[in-house]
PDB file of C-alpha atoms in Angstrom:
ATOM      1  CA  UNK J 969      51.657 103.764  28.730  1.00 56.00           C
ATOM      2  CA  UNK J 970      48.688 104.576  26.669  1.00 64.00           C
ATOM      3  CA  UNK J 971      49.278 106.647  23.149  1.00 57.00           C
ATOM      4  CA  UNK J 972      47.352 109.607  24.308  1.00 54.00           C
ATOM      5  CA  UNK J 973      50.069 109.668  27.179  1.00 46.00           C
ATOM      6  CA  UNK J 974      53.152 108.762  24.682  1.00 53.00           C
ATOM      7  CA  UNK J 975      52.028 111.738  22.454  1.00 50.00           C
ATOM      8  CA  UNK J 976      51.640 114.117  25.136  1.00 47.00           C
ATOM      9  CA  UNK J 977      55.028 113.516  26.595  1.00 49.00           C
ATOM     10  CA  UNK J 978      56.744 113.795  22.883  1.00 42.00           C
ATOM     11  CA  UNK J 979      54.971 117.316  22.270  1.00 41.00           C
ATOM     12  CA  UNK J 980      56.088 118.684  26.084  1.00 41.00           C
ATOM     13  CA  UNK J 981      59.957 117.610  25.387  1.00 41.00           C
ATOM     14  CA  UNK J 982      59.124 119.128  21.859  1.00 37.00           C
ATOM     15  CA  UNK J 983      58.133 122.325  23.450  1.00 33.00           C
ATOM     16  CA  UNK J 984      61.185 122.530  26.218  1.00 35.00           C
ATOM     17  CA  UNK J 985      63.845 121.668  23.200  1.00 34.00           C
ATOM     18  CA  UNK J 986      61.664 124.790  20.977  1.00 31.00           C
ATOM     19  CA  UNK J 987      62.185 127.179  24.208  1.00 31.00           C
ATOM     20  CA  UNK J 988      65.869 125.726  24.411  1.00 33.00           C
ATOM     21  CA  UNK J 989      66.908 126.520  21.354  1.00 35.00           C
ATOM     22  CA  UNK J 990      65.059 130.057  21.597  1.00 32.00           C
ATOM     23  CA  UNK J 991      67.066 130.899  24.562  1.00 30.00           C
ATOM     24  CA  UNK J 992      70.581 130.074  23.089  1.00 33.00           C
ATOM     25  CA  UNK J 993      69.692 131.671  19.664  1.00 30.00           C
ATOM     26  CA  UNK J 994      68.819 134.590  21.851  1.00 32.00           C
ATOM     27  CA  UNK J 995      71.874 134.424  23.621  1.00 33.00           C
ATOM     28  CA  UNK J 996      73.978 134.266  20.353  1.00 36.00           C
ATOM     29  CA  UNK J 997      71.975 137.163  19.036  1.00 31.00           C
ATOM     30  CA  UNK J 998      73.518 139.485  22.270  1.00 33.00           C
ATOM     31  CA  UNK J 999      76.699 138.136  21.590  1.00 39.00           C
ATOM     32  CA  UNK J1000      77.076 139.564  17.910  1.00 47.00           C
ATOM     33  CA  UNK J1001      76.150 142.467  19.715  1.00 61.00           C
ATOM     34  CA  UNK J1002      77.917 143.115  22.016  1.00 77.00           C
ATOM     35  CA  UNK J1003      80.931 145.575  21.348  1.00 84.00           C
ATOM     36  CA  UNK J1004      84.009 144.446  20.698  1.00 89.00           C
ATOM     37  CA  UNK J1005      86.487 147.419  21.435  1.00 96.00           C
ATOM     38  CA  UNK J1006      89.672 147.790  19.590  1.00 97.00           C
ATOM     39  CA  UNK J1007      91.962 150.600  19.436  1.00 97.00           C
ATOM     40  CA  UNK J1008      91.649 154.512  19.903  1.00 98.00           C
ATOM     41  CA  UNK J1009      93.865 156.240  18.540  1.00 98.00           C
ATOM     42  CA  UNK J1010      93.196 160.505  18.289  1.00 98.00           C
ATOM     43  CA  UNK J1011      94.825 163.979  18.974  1.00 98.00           C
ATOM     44  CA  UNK J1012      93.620 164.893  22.555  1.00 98.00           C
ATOM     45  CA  UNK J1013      94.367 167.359  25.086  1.00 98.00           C
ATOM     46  CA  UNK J1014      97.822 165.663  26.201  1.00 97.00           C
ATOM     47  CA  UNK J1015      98.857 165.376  22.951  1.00 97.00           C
ATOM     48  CA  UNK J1016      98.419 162.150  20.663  1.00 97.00           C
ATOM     49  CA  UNK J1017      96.123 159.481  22.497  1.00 97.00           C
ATOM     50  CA  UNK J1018      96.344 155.966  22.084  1.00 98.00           C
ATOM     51  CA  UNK J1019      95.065 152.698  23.915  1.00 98.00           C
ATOM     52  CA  UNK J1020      98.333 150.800  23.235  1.00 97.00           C
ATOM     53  CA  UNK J1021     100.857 153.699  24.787  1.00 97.00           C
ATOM     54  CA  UNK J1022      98.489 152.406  28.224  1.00 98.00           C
ATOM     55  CA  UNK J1023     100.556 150.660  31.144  1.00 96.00           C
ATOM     56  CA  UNK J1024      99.776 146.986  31.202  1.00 95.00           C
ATOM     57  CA  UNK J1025      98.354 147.833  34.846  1.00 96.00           C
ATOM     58  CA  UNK J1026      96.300 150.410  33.967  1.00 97.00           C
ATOM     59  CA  UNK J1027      92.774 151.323  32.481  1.00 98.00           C
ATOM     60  CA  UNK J1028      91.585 153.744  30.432  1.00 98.00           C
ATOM     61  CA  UNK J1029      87.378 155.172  32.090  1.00 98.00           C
ATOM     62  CA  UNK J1030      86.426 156.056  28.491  1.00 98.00           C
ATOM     63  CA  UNK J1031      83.402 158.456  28.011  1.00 98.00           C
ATOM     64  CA  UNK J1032      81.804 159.551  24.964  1.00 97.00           C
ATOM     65  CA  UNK J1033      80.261 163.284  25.719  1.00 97.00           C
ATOM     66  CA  UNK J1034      80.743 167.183  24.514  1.00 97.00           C
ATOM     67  CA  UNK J1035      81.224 170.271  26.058  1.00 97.00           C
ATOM     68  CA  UNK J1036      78.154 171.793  25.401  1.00 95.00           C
ATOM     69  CA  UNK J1037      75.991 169.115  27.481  1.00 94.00           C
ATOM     70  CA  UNK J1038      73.923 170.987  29.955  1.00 91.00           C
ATOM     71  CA  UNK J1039      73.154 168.005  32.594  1.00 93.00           C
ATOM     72  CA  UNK J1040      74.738 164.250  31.691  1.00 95.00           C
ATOM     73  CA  UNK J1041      78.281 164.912  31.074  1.00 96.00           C
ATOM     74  CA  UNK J1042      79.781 167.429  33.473  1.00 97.00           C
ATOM     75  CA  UNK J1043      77.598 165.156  36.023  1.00 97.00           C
ATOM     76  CA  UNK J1044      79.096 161.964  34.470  1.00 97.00           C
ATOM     77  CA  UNK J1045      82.831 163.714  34.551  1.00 98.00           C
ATOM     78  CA  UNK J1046      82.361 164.704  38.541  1.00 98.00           C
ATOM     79  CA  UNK J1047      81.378 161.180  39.098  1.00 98.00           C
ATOM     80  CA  UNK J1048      84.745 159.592  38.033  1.00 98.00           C
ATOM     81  CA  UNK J1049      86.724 162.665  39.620  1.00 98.00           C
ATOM     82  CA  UNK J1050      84.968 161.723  42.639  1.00 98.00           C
ATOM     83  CA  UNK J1051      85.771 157.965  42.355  1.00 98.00           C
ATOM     84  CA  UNK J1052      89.058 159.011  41.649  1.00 98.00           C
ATOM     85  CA  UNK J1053      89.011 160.697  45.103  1.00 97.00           C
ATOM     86  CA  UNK J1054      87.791 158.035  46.598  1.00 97.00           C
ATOM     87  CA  UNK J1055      89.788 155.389  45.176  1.00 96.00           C
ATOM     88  CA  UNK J1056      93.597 153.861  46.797  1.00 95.00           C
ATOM     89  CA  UNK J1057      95.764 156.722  45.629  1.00 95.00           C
ATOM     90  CA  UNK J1058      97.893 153.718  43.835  1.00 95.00           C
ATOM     91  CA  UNK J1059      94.585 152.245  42.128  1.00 96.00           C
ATOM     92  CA  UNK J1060      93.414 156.293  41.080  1.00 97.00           C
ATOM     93  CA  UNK J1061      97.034 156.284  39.588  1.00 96.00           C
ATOM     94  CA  UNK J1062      96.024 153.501  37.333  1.00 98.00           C
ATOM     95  CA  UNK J1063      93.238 155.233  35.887  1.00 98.00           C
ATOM     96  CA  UNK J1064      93.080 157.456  32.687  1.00 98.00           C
ATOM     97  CA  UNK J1065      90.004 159.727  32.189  1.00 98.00           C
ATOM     98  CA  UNK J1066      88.924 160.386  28.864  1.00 98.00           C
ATOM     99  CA  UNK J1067      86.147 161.691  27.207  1.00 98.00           C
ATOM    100  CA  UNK J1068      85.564 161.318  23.352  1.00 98.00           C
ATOM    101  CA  UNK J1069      84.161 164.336  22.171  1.00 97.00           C
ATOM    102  CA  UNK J1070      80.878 163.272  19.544  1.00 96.00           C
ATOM    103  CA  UNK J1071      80.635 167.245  18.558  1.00 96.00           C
ATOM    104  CA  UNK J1072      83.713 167.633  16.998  1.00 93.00           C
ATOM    105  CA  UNK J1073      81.965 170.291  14.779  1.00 93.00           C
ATOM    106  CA  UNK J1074      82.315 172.756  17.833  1.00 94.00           C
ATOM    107  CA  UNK J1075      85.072 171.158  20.567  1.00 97.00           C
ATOM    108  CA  UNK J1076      87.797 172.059  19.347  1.00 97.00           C
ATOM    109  CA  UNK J1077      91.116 170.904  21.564  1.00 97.00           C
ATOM    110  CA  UNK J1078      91.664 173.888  23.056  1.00 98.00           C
ATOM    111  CA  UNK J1079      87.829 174.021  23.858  1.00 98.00           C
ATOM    112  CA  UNK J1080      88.238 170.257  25.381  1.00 98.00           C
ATOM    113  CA  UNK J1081      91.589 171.494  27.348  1.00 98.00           C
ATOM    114  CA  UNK J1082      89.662 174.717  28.900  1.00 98.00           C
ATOM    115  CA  UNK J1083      86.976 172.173  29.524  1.00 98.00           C
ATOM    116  CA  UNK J1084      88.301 169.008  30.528  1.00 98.00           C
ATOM    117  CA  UNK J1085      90.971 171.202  32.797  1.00 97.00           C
ATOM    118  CA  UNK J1086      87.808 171.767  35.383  1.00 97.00           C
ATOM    119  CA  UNK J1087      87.614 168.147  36.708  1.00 98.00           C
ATOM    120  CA  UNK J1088      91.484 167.900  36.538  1.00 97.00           C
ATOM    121  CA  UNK J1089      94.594 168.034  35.003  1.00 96.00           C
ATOM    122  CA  UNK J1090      94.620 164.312  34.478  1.00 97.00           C
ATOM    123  CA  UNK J1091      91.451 164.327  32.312  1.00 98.00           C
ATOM    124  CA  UNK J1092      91.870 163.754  28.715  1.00 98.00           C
ATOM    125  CA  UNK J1093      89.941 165.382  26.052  1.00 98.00           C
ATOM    126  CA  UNK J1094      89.984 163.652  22.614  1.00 98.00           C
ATOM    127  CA  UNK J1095      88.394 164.329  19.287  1.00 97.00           C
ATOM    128  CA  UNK J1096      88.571 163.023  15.482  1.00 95.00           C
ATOM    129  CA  UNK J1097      86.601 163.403  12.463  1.00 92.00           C
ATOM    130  CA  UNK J1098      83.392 162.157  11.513  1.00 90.00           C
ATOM    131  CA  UNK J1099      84.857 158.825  10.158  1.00 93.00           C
ATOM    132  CA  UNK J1100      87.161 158.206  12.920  1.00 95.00           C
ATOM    133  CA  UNK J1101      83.914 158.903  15.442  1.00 94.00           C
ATOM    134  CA  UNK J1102      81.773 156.167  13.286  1.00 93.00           C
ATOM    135  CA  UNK J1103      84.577 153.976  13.268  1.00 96.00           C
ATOM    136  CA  UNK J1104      84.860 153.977  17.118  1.00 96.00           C
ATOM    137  CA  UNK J1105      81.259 154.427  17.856  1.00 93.00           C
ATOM    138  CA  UNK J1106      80.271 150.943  16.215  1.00 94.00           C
ATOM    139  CA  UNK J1107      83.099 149.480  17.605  1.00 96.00           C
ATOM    140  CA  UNK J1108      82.050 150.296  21.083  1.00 96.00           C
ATOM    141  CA  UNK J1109      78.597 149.882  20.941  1.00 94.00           C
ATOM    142  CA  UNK J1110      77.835 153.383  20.779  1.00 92.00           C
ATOM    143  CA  UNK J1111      75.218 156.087  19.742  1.00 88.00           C
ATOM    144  CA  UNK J1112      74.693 159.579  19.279  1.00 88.00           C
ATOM    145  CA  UNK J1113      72.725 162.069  17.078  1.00 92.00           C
ATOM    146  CA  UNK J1114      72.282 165.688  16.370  1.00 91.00           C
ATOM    147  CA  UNK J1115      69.347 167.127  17.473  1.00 91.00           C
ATOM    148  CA  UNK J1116      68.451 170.764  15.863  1.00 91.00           C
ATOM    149  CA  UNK J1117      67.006 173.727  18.203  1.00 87.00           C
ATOM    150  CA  UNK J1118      65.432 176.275  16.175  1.00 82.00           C
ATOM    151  CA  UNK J1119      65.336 179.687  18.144  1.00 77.00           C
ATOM    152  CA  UNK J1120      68.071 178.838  20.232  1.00 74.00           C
ATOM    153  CA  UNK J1121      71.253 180.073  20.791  1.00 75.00           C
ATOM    154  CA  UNK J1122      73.045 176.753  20.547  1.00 77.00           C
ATOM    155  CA  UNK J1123      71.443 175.928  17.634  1.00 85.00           C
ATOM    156  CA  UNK J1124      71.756 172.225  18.107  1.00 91.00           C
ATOM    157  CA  UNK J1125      72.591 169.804  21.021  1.00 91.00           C
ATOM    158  CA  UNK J1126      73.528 166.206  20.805  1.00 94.00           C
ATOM    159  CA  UNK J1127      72.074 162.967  21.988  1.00 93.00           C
ATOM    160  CA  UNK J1128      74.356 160.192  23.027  1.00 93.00           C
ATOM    161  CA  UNK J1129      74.523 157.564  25.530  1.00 91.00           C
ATOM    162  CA  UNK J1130      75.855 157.681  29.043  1.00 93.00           C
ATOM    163  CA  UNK J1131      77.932 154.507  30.165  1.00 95.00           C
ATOM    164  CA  UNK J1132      81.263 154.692  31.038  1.00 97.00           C
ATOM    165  CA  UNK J1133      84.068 151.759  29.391  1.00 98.00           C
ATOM    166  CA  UNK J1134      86.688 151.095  31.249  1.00 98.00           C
ATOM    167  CA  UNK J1135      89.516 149.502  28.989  1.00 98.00           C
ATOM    168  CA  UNK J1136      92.967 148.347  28.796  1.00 98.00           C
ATOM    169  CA  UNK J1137      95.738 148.829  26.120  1.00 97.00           C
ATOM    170  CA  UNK J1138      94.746 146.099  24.226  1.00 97.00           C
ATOM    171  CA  UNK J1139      91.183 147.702  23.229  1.00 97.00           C
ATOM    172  CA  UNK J1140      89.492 145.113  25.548  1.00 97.00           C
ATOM    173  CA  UNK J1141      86.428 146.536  26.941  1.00 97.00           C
ATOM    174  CA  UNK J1142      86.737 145.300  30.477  1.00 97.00           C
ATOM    175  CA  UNK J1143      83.232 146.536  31.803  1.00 96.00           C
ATOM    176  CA  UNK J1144      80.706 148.992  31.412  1.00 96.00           C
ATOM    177  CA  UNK J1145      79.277 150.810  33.882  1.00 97.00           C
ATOM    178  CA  UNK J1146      75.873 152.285  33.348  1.00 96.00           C
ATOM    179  CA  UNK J1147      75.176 156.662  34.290  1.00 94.00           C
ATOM    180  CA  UNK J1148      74.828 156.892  38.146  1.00 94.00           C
ATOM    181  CA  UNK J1149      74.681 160.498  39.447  1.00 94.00           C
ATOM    182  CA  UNK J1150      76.585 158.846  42.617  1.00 96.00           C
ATOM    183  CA  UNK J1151      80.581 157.253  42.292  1.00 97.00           C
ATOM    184  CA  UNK J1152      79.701 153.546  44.224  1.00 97.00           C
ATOM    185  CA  UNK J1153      79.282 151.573  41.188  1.00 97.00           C
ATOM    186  CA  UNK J1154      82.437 152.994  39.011  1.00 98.00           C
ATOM    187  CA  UNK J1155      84.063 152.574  42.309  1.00 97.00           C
ATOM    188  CA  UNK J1156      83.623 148.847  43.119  1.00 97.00           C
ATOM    189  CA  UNK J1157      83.799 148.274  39.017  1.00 97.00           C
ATOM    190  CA  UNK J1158      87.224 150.005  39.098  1.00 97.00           C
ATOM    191  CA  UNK J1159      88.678 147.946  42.533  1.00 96.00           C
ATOM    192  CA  UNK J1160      87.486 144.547  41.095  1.00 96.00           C
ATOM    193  CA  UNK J1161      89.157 145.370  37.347  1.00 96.00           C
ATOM    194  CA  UNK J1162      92.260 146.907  38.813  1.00 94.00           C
ATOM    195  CA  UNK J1163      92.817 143.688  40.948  1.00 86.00           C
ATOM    196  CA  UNK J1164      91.405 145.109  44.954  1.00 63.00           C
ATOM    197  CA  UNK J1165      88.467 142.917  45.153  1.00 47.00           C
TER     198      UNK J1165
END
């Protein structure tokens, strides 16, 4: 084996070990930020809400809306009554709909009750202060921001993201599943977590 040959075959193993270690310093990178869950604990429509007071067989479908949205949240809130629907009536029984309320400025809980009350009476509205929605938010990987609307009635709406979390009592966030205007993914992501594969 000539040098020319010897060098070129030390600076292509070079190369795959540089793209190597890019790919698991990438892969560290998504795991720091990924979000690690933890416990919710807030006044809600059903009275104090907590991850912990969860069954060890059931799941919390955690949403993080307000009242006030036009389009993604009353859609995202008929999707999981329709999965609900559509689920085992023993699996549906497992599940506990909530949505986290990031306008707490305006929903009120008797606002979230009046609201929450049209997709059923199972559906939990929740709310907290600013620091307990922080806290939560950067737990769970979350955003949202207020967006002003000069000559408008509702003077501001709100910006926020659109998964769904399902998680048990322990805080775990056991999947998230992405905004679908139709119920077949939170369906088949419910049936797997719940144990109906």
């Amino acid at each position: 084996m000539t040098a020319k040959v010897r060098w070129l075959s030390v600076g292509i193993l070079g190369l795959l070990l540089l793209a190597l270690g890019g790919w698991f310093w990438q892969q560290g990178r998504e795991d720091e930020g990924a979000p690690r869950g933890g416990e919710i604990a807030l006044p809600s429509t059903h009275g104090d809400f907590t991850l912990s007071a969860l069954g060890e067989e059931q799941l919390a479908a955690i949403y993080f809306g307000y009242t006030y949205c036009p389009d993604v949240c009353p859609m995202t809130l008929a999707v999981v009554r329709q999965a609900l629907g559509q689920l085992e009536p023993a699996l549906a029984e497992r599940v506990v709909p909530v949505m986290i309320s990031v306008d707490p400025e305006r929903d009120t809980l008797e606002r979230l009750e009046e609201y929450m009350g049209y997709f059923g009476d199972e559906f939990i509205g929740a709310r907290g202060g600013e620091a307990q929605l922080e806290d939560i938010a950067e737990r769970y990987g979350i955003f949202w921001r207020r967006v002003e609307m000069e000559e408008s009635a509702m003077d501001y709406t709100v910006d926020h993201g659109a998964s769904l979390y399902l998680v048990d009592r322990h805080g775990e966030i056991r999947r998230r599943v992405l905004y679908s205007p139709a119920p077949h993914a939170l369906i088949e992501a419910l049936r797997q977590e719940l144990g109906d594969t």
